[in-house]
Amino acid sequence: MPDRDYDVRVATPADLPDILALQQANLVAHGGSLSVAFPAAWLETVVREMPVVIARRDGVLAGYLVASSRAHARGQPLVEAKFAAYPAGAGAYNAGPLCIAASERGRGLALMLMKEQRRHLPGREGVAFIRADNAASRTTHAKAGYREVAAFEHGGLSYVVVARRG
């Protein structure tokens, strides 16, 4: 059962320091599962451009889910590889990264963020990638209505591409 103690909403530029801190703590280099560190300037533009959804518990950032336009996601090697493997339809957006604080995992927060993102982008196709060995993320995305549509290799790792229509 999802925990109802979260404040789930669209991020503003004031949330960027917390988003960057949570991103840093969850990078692969620090034992997390985020593959890419997005720069502050990139995230600031994305927050102004599309709905980046966040969740706070008692004022502390518990998780976030980024949505960015395909044009704005260009130049990110993993995103480019994802869209090469699965071109997606017109109007599709890049769904991710998704980051949940270690202390908040297993509470249904990822599904809450995905539901909120879908609510803000009705009718549009969201496309994400997941490391093929991340069974938990693959299961969560499937529960949220994503289907596996392609696979690709990058940097010696295997990934699956998942997509859903909003």
mmCIF file of C-alpha atoms in Angstrom:
data_model
loop_
_atom_site.group_PDB
_atom_site.id
_atom_site.type_symbol
_atom_site.label_atom_id
_atom_site.label_comp_id
_atom_site.label_asym_id
_atom_site.label_seq_id
_atom_site.Cartn_x
_atom_site.Cartn_y
_atom_site.Cartn_z
ATOM 1 C CA MET A 1 0.000 0.000 0.000
ATOM 2 C CA PRO A 2 1.507 3.359 -0.979
ATOM 3 C CA ASP A 3 2.321 5.687 1.875
ATOM 4 C CA ARG A 4 0.087 8.764 1.846
ATOM 5 C CA ASP A 5 2.499 10.990 3.768
ATOM 6 C CA TYR A 6 4.043 12.347 0.568
ATOM 7 C CA ASP A 7 3.586 15.776 -0.941
ATOM 8 C CA VAL A 8 3.681 14.922 -4.672
ATOM 9 C CA ARG A 9 3.827 17.898 -7.017
ATOM 10 C CA VAL A 10 5.601 19.452 -9.999
ATOM 11 C CA ALA A 11 9.075 20.758 -9.200
ATOM 12 C CA THR A 12 10.072 24.413 -9.365
ATOM 13 C CA PRO A 13 13.576 25.868 -9.727
ATOM 14 C CA ALA A 14 13.669 26.156 -5.906
ATOM 15 C CA ASP A 15 13.704 22.324 -5.745
ATOM 16 C CA LEU A 16 16.857 21.991 -7.861
ATOM 17 C CA PRO A 17 19.425 21.877 -5.014
ATOM 18 C CA ASP A 18 17.573 18.943 -3.442
ATOM 19 C CA ILE A 19 17.165 17.183 -6.803
ATOM 20 C CA LEU A 20 20.892 17.541 -7.483
ATOM 21 C CA ALA A 21 21.788 16.248 -4.003
ATOM 22 C CA LEU A 22 19.524 13.197 -4.371
ATOM 23 C CA GLN A 23 20.914 12.560 -7.855
ATOM 24 C CA GLN A 24 24.486 12.694 -6.532
ATOM 25 C CA ALA A 25 23.733 10.262 -3.703
ATOM 26 C CA ASN A 26 22.182 7.751 -6.131
ATOM 27 C CA LEU A 27 24.777 7.641 -8.899
ATOM 28 C CA VAL A 28 26.358 4.280 -9.756
ATOM 29 C CA ALA A 29 29.696 5.690 -8.544
ATOM 30 C CA HIS A 30 28.156 6.071 -5.064
ATOM 31 C CA GLY A 31 26.466 2.672 -4.972
ATOM 32 C CA GLY A 32 23.168 3.764 -6.525
ATOM 33 C CA SER A 33 21.605 2.868 -9.852
ATOM 34 C CA LEU A 34 21.526 6.213 -11.693
ATOM 35 C CA SER A 35 23.670 5.888 -14.806
ATOM 36 C CA VAL A 36 23.988 9.569 -15.708
ATOM 37 C CA ALA A 37 24.621 12.750 -13.706
ATOM 38 C CA PHE A 38 22.648 15.540 -15.345
ATOM 39 C CA PRO A 39 24.154 19.017 -14.901
ATOM 40 C CA ALA A 40 22.351 21.686 -12.898
ATOM 41 C CA ALA A 41 21.842 23.911 -15.968
ATOM 42 C CA TRP A 42 20.229 21.035 -17.876
ATOM 43 C CA LEU A 43 17.881 20.245 -14.994
ATOM 44 C CA GLU A 44 16.972 23.916 -14.558
ATOM 45 C CA THR A 45 15.942 24.146 -18.204
ATOM 46 C CA VAL A 46 13.969 20.907 -17.993
ATOM 47 C CA VAL A 47 12.120 22.032 -14.840
ATOM 48 C CA ARG A 48 11.007 25.147 -16.729
ATOM 49 C CA GLU A 49 10.121 23.186 -19.887
ATOM 50 C CA MET A 50 8.230 20.103 -18.712
ATOM 51 C CA PRO A 51 6.716 18.611 -15.562
ATOM 52 C CA VAL A 52 9.423 17.162 -13.343
ATOM 53 C CA VAL A 53 7.469 15.521 -10.547
ATOM 54 C CA ILE A 54 8.810 15.280 -7.031
ATOM 55 C CA ALA A 55 7.723 13.853 -3.715
ATOM 56 C CA ARG A 56 8.620 15.210 -0.299
ATOM 57 C CA ARG A 57 8.045 13.641 3.089
ATOM 58 C CA ASP A 58 8.241 16.061 6.018
ATOM 59 C CA GLY A 59 9.885 18.579 3.693
ATOM 60 C CA VAL A 60 12.692 16.228 2.634
ATOM 61 C CA LEU A 61 12.957 15.212 -1.027
ATOM 62 C CA ALA A 62 12.072 11.511 -1.247
ATOM 63 C CA GLY A 63 12.138 11.105 -5.022
ATOM 64 C CA TYR A 64 11.775 12.666 -8.446
ATOM 65 C CA LEU A 65 10.876 11.720 -11.994
ATOM 66 C CA VAL A 66 12.080 13.860 -14.881
ATOM 67 C CA ALA A 67 10.229 14.408 -18.152
ATOM 68 C CA SER A 68 12.130 16.120 -20.951
ATOM 69 C CA SER A 69 11.511 16.755 -24.598
ATOM 70 C CA ARG A 70 13.346 14.598 -27.092
ATOM 71 C CA ALA A 71 15.064 17.694 -28.414
ATOM 72 C CA HIS A 72 16.305 18.639 -24.975
ATOM 73 C CA ALA A 73 17.466 15.097 -24.260
ATOM 74 C CA ARG A 74 19.679 15.061 -27.369
ATOM 75 C CA GLY A 75 23.371 14.771 -26.715
ATOM 76 C CA GLN A 76 22.934 12.365 -23.790
ATOM 77 C CA PRO A 77 24.553 9.142 -25.088
ATOM 78 C CA LEU A 78 22.207 6.728 -23.297
ATOM 79 C CA VAL A 79 19.136 8.679 -24.380
ATOM 80 C CA GLU A 80 20.403 8.762 -27.969
ATOM 81 C CA ALA A 81 20.970 4.980 -27.843
ATOM 82 C CA LYS A 82 17.469 4.473 -26.433
ATOM 83 C CA PHE A 83 15.793 6.436 -29.232
ATOM 84 C CA ALA A 84 17.985 4.709 -31.838
ATOM 85 C CA ALA A 85 16.711 1.361 -30.535
ATOM 86 C CA TYR A 86 13.110 2.605 -30.345
ATOM 87 C CA PRO A 87 12.334 5.713 -32.432
ATOM 88 C CA ALA A 88 8.968 6.344 -30.678
ATOM 89 C CA GLY A 89 6.079 8.332 -32.055
ATOM 90 C CA ALA A 90 5.625 12.042 -32.672
ATOM 91 C CA GLY A 91 5.319 13.961 -29.426
ATOM 92 C CA ALA A 92 7.070 11.280 -27.356
ATOM 93 C CA TYR A 93 9.073 12.498 -24.378
ATOM 94 C CA ASN A 94 12.022 11.183 -22.431
ATOM 95 C CA ALA A 95 10.730 9.705 -19.154
ATOM 96 C CA GLY A 96 13.546 9.714 -16.628
ATOM 97 C CA PRO A 97 15.642 9.642 -14.739
ATOM 98 C CA LEU A 98 13.602 8.288 -11.860
ATOM 99 C CA CYS A 99 15.316 8.545 -8.493
ATOM 100 C CA ILE A 100 13.987 7.354 -5.133
ATOM 101 C CA ALA A 101 15.897 7.933 -1.892
ATOM 102 C CA ALA A 102 17.129 4.653 -0.406
ATOM 103 C CA SER A 103 15.068 5.276 2.741
ATOM 104 C CA GLU A 104 11.856 5.578 0.672
ATOM 105 C CA ARG A 105 12.082 2.488 -1.530
ATOM 106 C CA GLY A 106 9.377 -0.139 -1.287
ATOM 107 C CA ARG A 107 6.615 2.328 -0.365
ATOM 108 C CA GLY A 108 5.023 2.684 -3.804
ATOM 109 C CA LEU A 109 6.591 6.090 -4.419
ATOM 110 C CA ALA A 110 7.876 5.281 -7.923
ATOM 111 C CA LEU A 111 4.351 4.357 -9.019
ATOM 112 C CA MET A 112 2.971 7.566 -7.481
ATOM 113 C CA LEU A 113 5.496 9.646 -9.413
ATOM 114 C CA MET A 114 4.748 7.808 -12.669
ATOM 115 C CA LYS A 115 1.010 8.334 -12.172
ATOM 116 C CA GLU A 116 1.553 12.054 -11.541
ATOM 117 C CA GLN A 117 3.787 12.381 -14.610
ATOM 118 C CA ARG A 118 1.131 10.699 -16.755
ATOM 119 C CA ARG A 119 -1.525 13.067 -15.375
ATOM 120 C CA HIS A 120 0.518 16.063 -16.534
ATOM 121 C CA LEU A 121 1.291 14.611 -19.989
ATOM 122 C CA PRO A 122 -2.018 13.065 -21.093
ATOM 123 C CA GLY A 123 -2.026 11.203 -24.381
ATOM 124 C CA ARG A 124 1.733 11.472 -24.884
ATOM 125 C CA GLU A 125 4.113 8.558 -25.148
ATOM 126 C CA GLY A 126 6.755 8.354 -22.413
ATOM 127 C CA VAL A 127 9.931 6.424 -23.210
ATOM 128 C CA ALA A 128 12.477 5.284 -20.628
ATOM 129 C CA PHE A 129 15.424 2.919 -20.404
ATOM 130 C CA ILE A 130 16.291 0.500 -17.624
ATOM 131 C CA ARG A 131 19.404 -1.558 -17.045
ATOM 132 C CA ALA A 132 18.430 -5.077 -18.053
ATOM 133 C CA ASP A 133 19.609 -6.455 -14.708
ATOM 134 C CA ASN A 134 17.380 -4.072 -12.687
ATOM 135 C CA ALA A 135 14.470 -6.445 -12.092
ATOM 136 C CA ALA A 136 12.789 -4.183 -9.520
ATOM 137 C CA SER A 137 12.625 -1.243 -11.922
ATOM 138 C CA ARG A 138 11.390 -3.423 -14.767
ATOM 139 C CA THR A 139 8.595 -4.759 -12.539
ATOM 140 C CA THR A 140 7.637 -1.276 -11.318
ATOM 141 C CA HIS A 141 7.533 0.135 -14.842
ATOM 142 C CA ALA A 142 5.339 -2.785 -15.972
ATOM 143 C CA LYS A 143 2.929 -2.082 -13.086
ATOM 144 C CA ALA A 144 2.774 1.538 -14.274
ATOM 145 C CA GLY A 145 1.713 0.449 -17.769
ATOM 146 C CA TYR A 146 5.085 0.517 -19.522
ATOM 147 C CA ARG A 147 5.822 -2.248 -22.006
ATOM 148 C CA GLU A 148 9.263 -3.415 -23.093
ATOM 149 C CA VAL A 149 9.681 -2.370 -26.718
ATOM 150 C CA ALA A 150 13.399 -2.693 -27.513
ATOM 151 C CA ALA A 151 16.831 -3.464 -26.121
ATOM 152 C CA PHE A 152 20.281 -1.981 -26.641
ATOM 153 C CA GLU A 153 23.872 -2.178 -25.431
ATOM 154 C CA HIS A 154 25.885 0.803 -24.255
ATOM 155 C CA GLY A 155 29.220 0.910 -22.493
ATOM 156 C CA GLY A 156 29.251 -2.851 -22.121
ATOM 157 C CA LEU A 157 25.863 -2.923 -20.341
ATOM 158 C CA SER A 158 22.489 -4.184 -21.543
ATOM 159 C CA TYR A 159 19.390 -1.989 -21.331
ATOM 160 C CA VAL A 160 15.710 -2.382 -22.155
ATOM 161 C CA VAL A 161 13.556 0.400 -23.565
ATOM 162 C CA VAL A 162 10.079 0.766 -22.059
ATOM 163 C CA ALA A 163 7.238 2.925 -23.346
ATOM 164 C CA ARG A 164 3.700 3.835 -22.380
ATOM 165 C CA ARG A 165 1.053 6.116 -23.768
ATOM 166 C CA GLY A 166 -0.217 8.675 -21.245
#
